[in-house]
């Protein structure tokens, strides 16, 4: 293979690149043929030349990235030649002069199709929409054609996350947020547990490194303390299994750092209160799988007392992504709860590599265990593809990703897998397609329930149909499956589109009164003025006469428009803020930015900005509860912002406390140390409690932290929360 020296690439760097390529080749599956190996050589040569002279932020030659992705694909996901070639070439169409027809000519339609699915949307995409959302919409459409696309994409994202610390902080936030919100859940849905865990941990390491290292240190310390206890726990199990002639191996599984972080955060527990952060995994050979697994279960539960409430049987009814395992939590001799996972080598491979385990080295078709994933993906793709608005499509994708599963039964005893929180209507559509929309009621465990009744794991259901029953649009709020959502949307589509056209015309007529062009950029501003995310929803509301006094609303909106900017928009001039320049918040430039209401950042907090349709930058706190959602949608419109000589800002606090004689006096002793604007206290519904709002004028976040610390120390204070209003009565 002859390759010219890369421009600007030192001999040492060049040697490292070729050494890495040799490692890739040495790790390829023995089943890869000479012809496929030759094609991999050609792909590397093509990628090396295409990325000539380009370097990563880490100062490594850019070719290192495709090589890393190819290694993840080959060694960690154990995929074959087509995926390795696609990984090597995944960036060439987007970043170089090579085109898809060049790739198809050299490597065939499969590789070209995968590379095309991995290539982002055109760079001239309209700036005022969400580029991220459109990319995900395109990606999901392509996955249905070839699921290997998402496997290479996840490998690409994993390598980018491994090198994320080389990027500017503002890019780290955007990429980490996308990873947490979309890519890690996709990996979970595909059963790629190892890859999902690493993505989540890299996310946490990026956004909260202090907490990450704190938990990692506690895990290491605790593992050392528990090492001998685990050995003693396993010994009698191993002895009995050998006695019964079982072939097996035992290993331990540590709960991921992110999983522990999430449990501490969501359940408000301390690290030492998490008893299942270490599990014992027993992996059997593949002979008589179910019999051997249950035999092992019997051995474990005969030796130790089991917590039957924590038993999970995914062998009898596997998860939709093919996951099979038997989990049981037992009490050890030293009275510690230990989770034991029982599975075979085949089950373990699927648990680790999920969908990737179904694509063998020759890229054969997936086996029957793929049916659940294919079904979910097909429904999600139909729903997303039918959605014109990319943000709405992304909302559907998120709903489809963030769901746990449950098993219910039809009247004949057939298992139906549904997401948790699914309703009778979901079940009806799942079983009867469009006819299920006419569900009148159902018998759930022989009890009569309405269509919106939420099902529980193990329910037995029989649906009664009445063709005269027609669903209302509110039904969309009561379904949890992509299929039910798609069928409902199709049912409402014609009526909705008529209302959208009516609303669009009414709004255009209103704009015409003010001689303002009815063009996307200005319509986007109007959408944001109303606080909506999707313009079709605005038209729909107008068409249904749900926008009260449209004349007055448009009049108020017109007063917010800058005439000079309007002329630039109508001429098509690009007057975006210079995104390479940091916008200083607090300068005499209040018309350039708006502090977001969702988090109300205070001077001193880490912040980021998003350029809105009207060119105003919306400023969010890095700790905003909606941060991941905002950055995954509008990351392409992100701008660097910093505090500059800020003036005093008003901050509100919600307080709830036990009422006693000295409470007010004790609170006032603290309040007099700060610039208090107002204090409003009322009795709660509980006789011995008061609640209210405190308004302070502060200069920075340090004052807020100090105030909260002192106020929480006051006897009787039960709750103190920033930016929370007194509940409406």
PDB file of N, CA and C in Angstrom, residues 185-221:
ATOM      1  N   UNK A 185     -29.330   6.827  25.769  1.00  0.00           N
ATOM      2  CA  UNK A 185     -30.587   6.063  25.725  1.00  0.00           C
ATOM      3  C   UNK A 185     -30.721   5.171  24.492  1.00  0.00           C
ATOM      4  N   UNK A 186     -30.195   5.626  23.340  1.00  0.00           N
ATOM      5  CA  UNK A 186     -30.220   4.776  22.143  1.00  0.00           C
ATOM      6  C   UNK A 186     -29.383   3.522  22.398  1.00  0.00           C
ATOM      7  N   UNK A 187     -28.194   3.705  22.985  1.00  0.00           N
ATOM      8  CA  UNK A 187     -27.338   2.550  23.292  1.00  0.00           C
ATOM      9  C   UNK A 187     -28.059   1.587  24.238  1.00  0.00           C
ATOM     10  N   UNK A 188     -28.789   2.144  25.212  1.00  0.00           N
ATOM     11  CA  UNK A 188     -29.562   1.307  26.141  1.00  0.00           C
ATOM     12  C   UNK A 188     -30.660   0.553  25.393  1.00  0.00           C
ATOM     13  N   UNK A 189     -31.359   1.239  24.496  1.00  0.00           N
ATOM     14  CA  UNK A 189     -32.436   0.619  23.723  1.00  0.00           C
ATOM     15  C   UNK A 189     -31.893  -0.503  22.851  1.00  0.00           C
ATOM     16  N   UNK A 190     -30.654  -0.363  22.384  1.00  0.00           N
ATOM     17  CA  UNK A 190     -30.041  -1.386  21.529  1.00  0.00           C
ATOM     18  C   UNK A 190     -29.367  -2.488  22.339  1.00  0.00           C
ATOM     19  N   UNK A 191     -29.394  -2.365  23.678  1.00  0.00           N
ATOM     20  CA  UNK A 191     -28.799  -3.397  24.524  1.00  0.00           C
ATOM     21  C   UNK A 191     -27.294  -3.307  24.644  1.00  0.00           C
ATOM     22  N   UNK A 192     -26.695  -2.163  24.256  1.00  0.00           N
ATOM     23  CA  UNK A 192     -25.238  -1.996  24.319  1.00  0.00           C
ATOM     24  C   UNK A 192     -24.868  -1.459  25.701  1.00  0.00           C
ATOM     25  N   UNK A 193     -24.949  -2.315  26.712  1.00  0.00           N
ATOM     26  CA  UNK A 193     -24.821  -1.850  28.094  1.00  0.00           C
ATOM     27  C   UNK A 193     -23.448  -1.265  28.395  1.00  0.00           C
ATOM     28  N   UNK A 194     -22.390  -1.887  27.898  1.00  0.00           N
ATOM     29  CA  UNK A 194     -21.038  -1.401  28.172  1.00  0.00           C
ATOM     30  C   UNK A 194     -20.817  -0.033  27.546  1.00  0.00           C
ATOM     31  N   UNK A 195     -21.254   0.130  26.307  1.00  0.00           N
ATOM     32  CA  UNK A 195     -21.081   1.396  25.604  1.00  0.00           C
ATOM     33  C   UNK A 195     -21.940   2.482  26.259  1.00  0.00           C
ATOM     34  N   UNK A 196     -23.177   2.138  26.616  1.00  0.00           N
ATOM     35  CA  UNK A 196     -24.078   3.093  27.276  1.00  0.00           C
ATOM     36  C   UNK A 196     -23.479   3.576  28.589  1.00  0.00           C
ATOM     37  N   UNK A 197     -22.925   2.646  29.371  1.00  0.00           N
ATOM     38  CA  UNK A 197     -22.330   2.998  30.663  1.00  0.00           C
ATOM     39  C   UNK A 197     -21.172   3.971  30.485  1.00  0.00           C
ATOM     40  N   UNK A 198     -20.308   3.715  29.500  1.00  0.00           N
ATOM     41  CA  UNK A 198     -19.165   4.607  29.291  1.00  0.00           C
ATOM     42  C   UNK A 198     -19.616   5.989  28.830  1.00  0.00           C
ATOM     43  N   UNK A 199     -20.624   6.050  27.962  1.00  0.00           N
ATOM     44  CA  UNK A 199     -21.128   7.351  27.513  1.00  0.00           C
ATOM     45  C   UNK A 199     -21.669   8.160  28.694  1.00  0.00           C
ATOM     46  N   UNK A 200     -22.428   7.511  29.571  1.00  0.00           N
ATOM     47  CA  UNK A 200     -22.997   8.209  30.731  1.00  0.00           C
ATOM     48  C   UNK A 200     -21.905   8.675  31.682  1.00  0.00           C
ATOM     49  N   UNK A 201     -20.891   7.846  31.884  1.00  0.00           N
ATOM     50  CA  UNK A 201     -19.821   8.224  32.806  1.00  0.00           C
ATOM     51  C   UNK A 201     -18.978   9.361  32.239  1.00  0.00           C
ATOM     52  N   UNK A 202     -18.742   9.363  30.925  1.00  0.00           N
ATOM     53  CA  UNK A 202     -18.007  10.458  30.293  1.00  0.00           C
ATOM     54  C   UNK A 202     -18.820  11.748  30.349  1.00  0.00           C
ATOM     55  N   UNK A 203     -20.143  11.623  30.241  1.00  0.00           N
ATOM     56  CA  UNK A 203     -21.023  12.794  30.388  1.00  0.00           C
ATOM     57  C   UNK A 203     -20.842  13.397  31.780  1.00  0.00           C
ATOM     58  N   UNK A 204     -20.945  12.551  32.814  1.00  0.00           N
ATOM     59  CA  UNK A 204     -20.826  13.032  34.182  1.00  0.00           C
ATOM     60  C   UNK A 204     -19.439  13.626  34.447  1.00  0.00           C
ATOM     61  N   UNK A 205     -18.414  12.969  33.922  1.00  0.00           N
ATOM     62  CA  UNK A 205     -17.040  13.448  34.094  1.00  0.00           C
ATOM     63  C   UNK A 205     -16.857  14.823  33.461  1.00  0.00           C
ATOM     64  N   UNK A 206     -17.640  15.106  32.398  1.00  0.00           N
ATOM     65  CA  UNK A 206     -17.546  16.385  31.700  1.00  0.00           C
ATOM     66  C   UNK A 206     -18.297  17.491  32.441  1.00  0.00           C
ATOM     67  N   UNK A 207     -19.535  17.207  32.866  1.00  0.00           N
ATOM     68  CA  UNK A 207     -20.370  18.268  33.439  1.00  0.00           C
ATOM     69  C   UNK A 207     -20.203  18.423  34.950  1.00  0.00           C
ATOM     70  N   UNK A 208     -19.746  17.370  35.639  1.00  0.00           N
ATOM     71  CA  UNK A 208     -19.575  17.450  37.093  1.00  0.00           C
ATOM     72  C   UNK A 208     -18.388  16.587  37.515  1.00  0.00           C
ATOM     73  N   UNK A 209     -17.165  16.989  37.102  1.00  0.00           N
ATOM     74  CA  UNK A 209     -15.977  16.161  37.364  1.00  0.00           C
ATOM     75  C   UNK A 209     -15.713  15.918  38.852  1.00  0.00           C
ATOM     76  N   UNK A 210     -16.028  16.909  39.691  1.00  0.00           N
ATOM     77  CA  UNK A 210     -15.790  16.767  41.134  1.00  0.00           C
ATOM     78  C   UNK A 210     -16.612  15.622  41.716  1.00  0.00           C
ATOM     79  N   UNK A 211     -17.904  15.574  41.349  1.00  0.00           N
ATOM     80  CA  UNK A 211     -18.790  14.515  41.843  1.00  0.00           C
ATOM     81  C   UNK A 211     -18.373  13.161  41.271  1.00  0.00           C
ATOM     82  N   UNK A 212     -17.968  13.148  40.009  1.00  0.00           N
ATOM     83  CA  UNK A 212     -17.535  11.913  39.353  1.00  0.00           C
ATOM     84  C   UNK A 212     -16.372  11.278  40.121  1.00  0.00           C
ATOM     85  N   UNK A 213     -15.346  12.085  40.396  1.00  0.00           N
ATOM     86  CA  UNK A 213     -14.146  11.555  41.061  1.00  0.00           C
ATOM     87  C   UNK A 213     -14.443  11.196  42.525  1.00  0.00           C
ATOM     88  N   UNK A 214     -15.353  11.924  43.150  1.00  0.00           N
ATOM     89  CA  UNK A 214     -15.734  11.619  44.534  1.00  0.00           C
ATOM     90  C   UNK A 214     -16.375  10.232  44.618  1.00  0.00           C
ATOM     91  N   UNK A 215     -17.326   9.949  43.702  1.00  0.00           N
ATOM     92  CA  UNK A 215     -18.011   8.645  43.709  1.00  0.00           C
ATOM     93  C   UNK A 215     -17.049   7.532  43.309  1.00  0.00           C
ATOM     94  N   UNK A 216     -16.184   7.807  42.313  1.00  0.00           N
ATOM     95  CA  UNK A 216     -15.202   6.801  41.874  1.00  0.00           C
ATOM     96  C   UNK A 216     -14.298   6.394  43.031  1.00  0.00           C
ATOM     97  N   UNK A 217     -13.874   7.379  43.830  1.00  0.00           N
ATOM     98  CA  UNK A 217     -13.014   7.097  44.984  1.00  0.00           C
ATOM     99  C   UNK A 217     -13.724   6.259  46.027  1.00  0.00           C
ATOM    100  N   UNK A 218     -14.997   6.566  46.273  1.00  0.00           N
ATOM    101  CA  UNK A 218     -15.779   5.808  47.264  1.00  0.00           C
ATOM    102  C   UNK A 218     -15.996   4.368  46.811  1.00  0.00           C
ATOM    103  N   UNK A 219     -16.190   4.179  45.495  1.00  0.00           N
ATOM    104  CA  UNK A 219     -16.377   2.824  44.959  1.00  0.00           C
ATOM    105  C   UNK A 219     -15.124   1.990  45.188  1.00  0.00           C
ATOM    106  N   UNK A 220     -13.965   2.563  44.858  1.00  0.00           N
ATOM    107  CA  UNK A 220     -12.700   1.830  45.026  1.00  0.00           C
ATOM    108  C   UNK A 220     -12.466   1.445  46.483  1.00  0.00           C
ATOM    109  N   UNK A 221     -12.736   2.395  47.363  1.00  0.00           N
ATOM    110  CA  UNK A 221     -12.544   2.135  48.795  1.00  0.00           C
ATOM    111  C   UNK A 221     -13.491   1.036  49.279  1.00  0.00           C
TER     112      UNK A 221
END
